[in-house]
Amino acid sequence: MRPSSGAPSLSDVSQEEVPAPIGMSPLLTLPSMDADRERIEDAMHAAVVTPDSYLNEIASHLIVAGGKRLRPVLAVAGAQIFGSVASNDVVRGGVACELVHLGSLYHDDVMDEADTRRGVETVNAKWGNLQAILAGDFLLSRASEIAASLGTEVAGLLARTIGWLVEGEMEQLRHTYDPSRAESSYLRSIHGKTASLYGTAARVGGIVAGHDRPVVDALTAYGNAYGTVFQIVDDILDITATDAQLGKPAGHDMVEGVYTLPVLRTLALDSPASAELADLLGSPLDAAAQDKALAIVRSNPGLASAVDTAREYVDLAEACCDDFPDSDATEALRAAPMALLASVPVPA
Ligand code: GRG
């Protein structure tokens, strides 16, 4: 999708206009969320208990290491838009989504041969690839068990969402080191690998809370749009943030051959910068080529154009909240997508 005319530019995303960066998401600071997060933590740990202490340790490794738990938080917030406290079943439904996320991270770290995640050694680095794959499978099995206990609709939805994650990741893999990757491939991939699980988490919150179908559908659309903002922002930060802020070298996606929206938009420019970037891409980059490619994307309008698109999905997510009742949860949901976009640094 190209940005529509009149869409805000990067410089429109001022710090005054936006509430807070991702760590301070309004979803995480909902008045009831402290108690809810305690229930989420308890349910996360309970979900991976097994008599096998070796498996138990490996399966809980990244849970202990932290994480924002955004998927259960979204399920809880979606359940609470009418003002009532989310049930324990809503919490468990959100936890099932978070366990799918976690399982996918175990597998992703094997695929990427990653050494660290959440500030600790990855499971593959600490125990090995085979252990990481099996423990990831175990997390998916526990997610499925929880989903099944919440009824066939939730079980079917979670199963389908796992398929969407795999499809999204496969789409990305198919176009690795492909500078002619279509933007539709990028959007399809991020919908599958990231947005769909946010959509499912919000939907599960609505289904288990017993909301009416139109509300459940609006929550799903919200989660999908929120997740799309999340991934586009993540991809922009990979270009704009410093190595220190990222905890890994900036431009990592480009080095790995994953050409994301700011890169594709730069390649699509009718300017010498596009040809210069295309010359560099298509195969692994050495350090000098990485710096050059980063400098090109950072200094050309493809970056602001990607921010414009993220802003369009922010608008979409906000609009999904229009028919929700006035409540703390609705307010937090409405503010959350723009808070994500606020984590993109504003250029001087
Ligand atoms: C086996 C379910 C399954 C999938 C296999 C590997 C794969 C296919 C999918 C992984 C896709 C992937 C890594 C998507 C990105 C996910 C993402 C948005 C990560 C960051 O999420 P945060 O910020 O992380 O919520 P924390 O650490 O806070 O949980």
GROMACS .gro file of N, CA, C and O and ligand atoms in nm, residues 67-68 71 98 100-101 104-105 107-108 111 118 140 162 165-166 169 193-194 198 230-231, ligand 1:
model
  117
   67GLY      N    1   1.007  -0.992   2.893
   67GLY     CA    2   0.912  -0.976   2.781
   67GLY      C    3   0.795  -0.891   2.826
   67GLY      O    4   0.762  -0.887   2.945
   68LYS      N    5   0.733  -0.825   2.732
   68LYS     CA    6   0.627  -0.729   2.766
   68LYS      C    7   0.492  -0.795   2.786
   68LYS      O    8   0.399  -0.732   2.837
   71ARG      N    9   0.058  -0.971   2.420
   71ARG     CA   10  -0.059  -1.042   2.368
   71ARG      C   11  -0.163  -1.069   2.477
   71ARG      O   12  -0.280  -1.036   2.458
   98GLU      N   13   0.045  -1.588   2.398
   98GLU     CA   14   0.183  -1.553   2.433
   98GLU      C   15   0.274  -1.677   2.423
   98GLU      O   16   0.391  -1.665   2.386
  100VAL      N   17   0.232  -1.917   2.208
  100VAL     CA   18   0.259  -1.934   2.063
  100VAL      C   19   0.371  -1.839   2.022
  100VAL      O   20   0.465  -1.876   1.950
  101HIS      N   21   0.362  -1.714   2.068
  101HIS     CA   22   0.468  -1.615   2.039
  101HIS      C   23   0.603  -1.669   2.086
  101HIS      O   24   0.702  -1.668   2.012
  104SER      N   25   0.736  -1.951   1.883
  104SER     CA   26   0.788  -1.904   1.754
  104SER      C   27   0.924  -1.838   1.772
  104SER      O   28   1.010  -1.846   1.684
  105LEU      N   29   0.946  -1.774   1.887
  105LEU     CA   30   1.078  -1.712   1.913
  105LEU      C   31   1.186  -1.821   1.928
  105LEU      O   32   1.298  -1.806   1.880
  107HIS      N   33   1.190  -2.109   1.784
  107HIS     CA   34   1.221  -2.159   1.650
  107HIS      C   35   1.295  -2.053   1.569
  107HIS      O   36   1.388  -2.084   1.495
  108ASP      N   37   1.252  -1.927   1.584
  108ASP     CA   38   1.314  -1.819   1.507
  108ASP      C   39   1.462  -1.804   1.543
  108ASP      O   40   1.546  -1.780   1.456
  111MET      N   41   1.655  -2.059   1.361
  111MET     CA   42   1.669  -2.024   1.219
  111MET      C   43   1.772  -1.913   1.198
  111MET      O   44   1.849  -1.915   1.103
  118ARG      N   45   1.615  -1.100   2.482
  118ARG     CA   46   1.570  -1.048   2.612
  118ARG      C   47   1.688  -1.036   2.708
  118ARG      O   48   1.675  -1.060   2.830
  140LEU      N   49   0.408  -2.476   2.214
  140LEU     CA   50   0.290  -2.477   2.125
  140LEU      C   51   0.187  -2.578   2.173
  140LEU      O   52   0.067  -2.555   2.164
  162ILE      N   53  -0.135  -2.024   1.416
  162ILE     CA   54  -0.001  -2.086   1.407
  162ILE      C   55   0.036  -2.105   1.259
  162ILE      O   56   0.148  -2.075   1.217
  165LEU      N   57   0.141  -1.774   1.113
  165LEU     CA   58   0.279  -1.737   1.149
  165LEU      C   59   0.380  -1.805   1.057
  165LEU      O   60   0.475  -1.743   1.009
  166VAL      N   61   0.356  -1.934   1.036
  166VAL     CA   62   0.449  -2.010   0.950
  166VAL      C   63   0.444  -1.954   0.807
  166VAL      O   64   0.548  -1.933   0.743
  169GLU      N   65   0.637  -1.627   0.789
  169GLU     CA   66   0.781  -1.648   0.797
  169GLU      C   67   0.833  -1.709   0.665
  169GLU      O   68   0.940  -1.672   0.616
  193LYS      N   69   0.333  -1.315   1.019
  193LYS     CA   70   0.430  -1.348   1.126
  193LYS      C   71   0.409  -1.265   1.254
  193LYS      O   72   0.450  -1.308   1.360
  194THR      N   73   0.345  -1.148   1.243
  194THR     CA   74   0.329  -1.063   1.361
  194THR      C   75   0.184  -1.021   1.387
  194THR      O   76   0.130  -1.045   1.494
  198TYR      N   77  -0.154  -1.075   1.716
  198TYR     CA   78  -0.218  -0.966   1.792
  198TYR      C   79  -0.368  -0.965   1.765
  198TYR      O   80  -0.449  -0.945   1.858
  230PHE      N   81   0.315  -0.229   1.486
  230PHE     CA   82   0.425  -0.283   1.567
  230PHE      C   83   0.541  -0.328   1.477
  230PHE      O   84   0.657  -0.293   1.498
  231GLN      N   85   0.507  -0.406   1.373
  231GLN     CA   86   0.614  -0.462   1.290
  231GLN      C   87   0.678  -0.356   1.200
  231GLN      O   88   0.800  -0.356   1.181
  349GRG     C1   89   0.633  -2.253   1.530
  349GRG     C2   90   0.451  -2.082   1.581
  349GRG     C3   91   0.568  -2.122   1.502
  349GRG     C4   92   0.614  -2.042   1.405
  349GRG     C5   93   0.726  -2.075   1.315
  349GRG     C6   94   0.972  -1.884   1.329
  349GRG     C7   95   0.832  -1.853   1.293
  349GRG     C8   96   0.753  -1.956   1.223
  349GRG     C9   97   0.775  -1.735   1.323
  349GRG    C10   98   0.846  -1.627   1.397
  349GRG    C11   99   0.806  -1.496   1.346
  349GRG    C12  100   0.864  -1.382   1.429
  349GRG    C13  101   0.993  -1.396   1.499
  349GRG    C14  102   0.792  -1.268   1.431
  349GRG    C15  103   0.831  -1.146   1.504
  349GRG    C16  104   0.765  -1.149   1.637
  349GRG    C17  105   0.781  -1.025   1.715
  349GRG    C18  106   0.692  -0.912   1.685
  349GRG    C19  107   0.871  -1.022   1.815
  349GRG    C20  108   0.882  -0.914   1.913
  349GRG     O1  109   0.775  -0.926   2.002
  349GRG     P1  110   0.769  -0.849   2.140
  349GRG     O2  111   0.827  -0.711   2.126
  349GRG     O3  112   0.874  -0.931   2.223
  349GRG     O4  113   0.631  -0.861   2.194
  349GRG     P2  114   0.874  -0.955   2.379
  349GRG     O5  115   1.018  -0.994   2.408
  349GRG     O6  116   0.833  -0.830   2.451
  349GRG     O7  117   0.778  -1.067   2.399
   0.00000   0.00000   0.00000
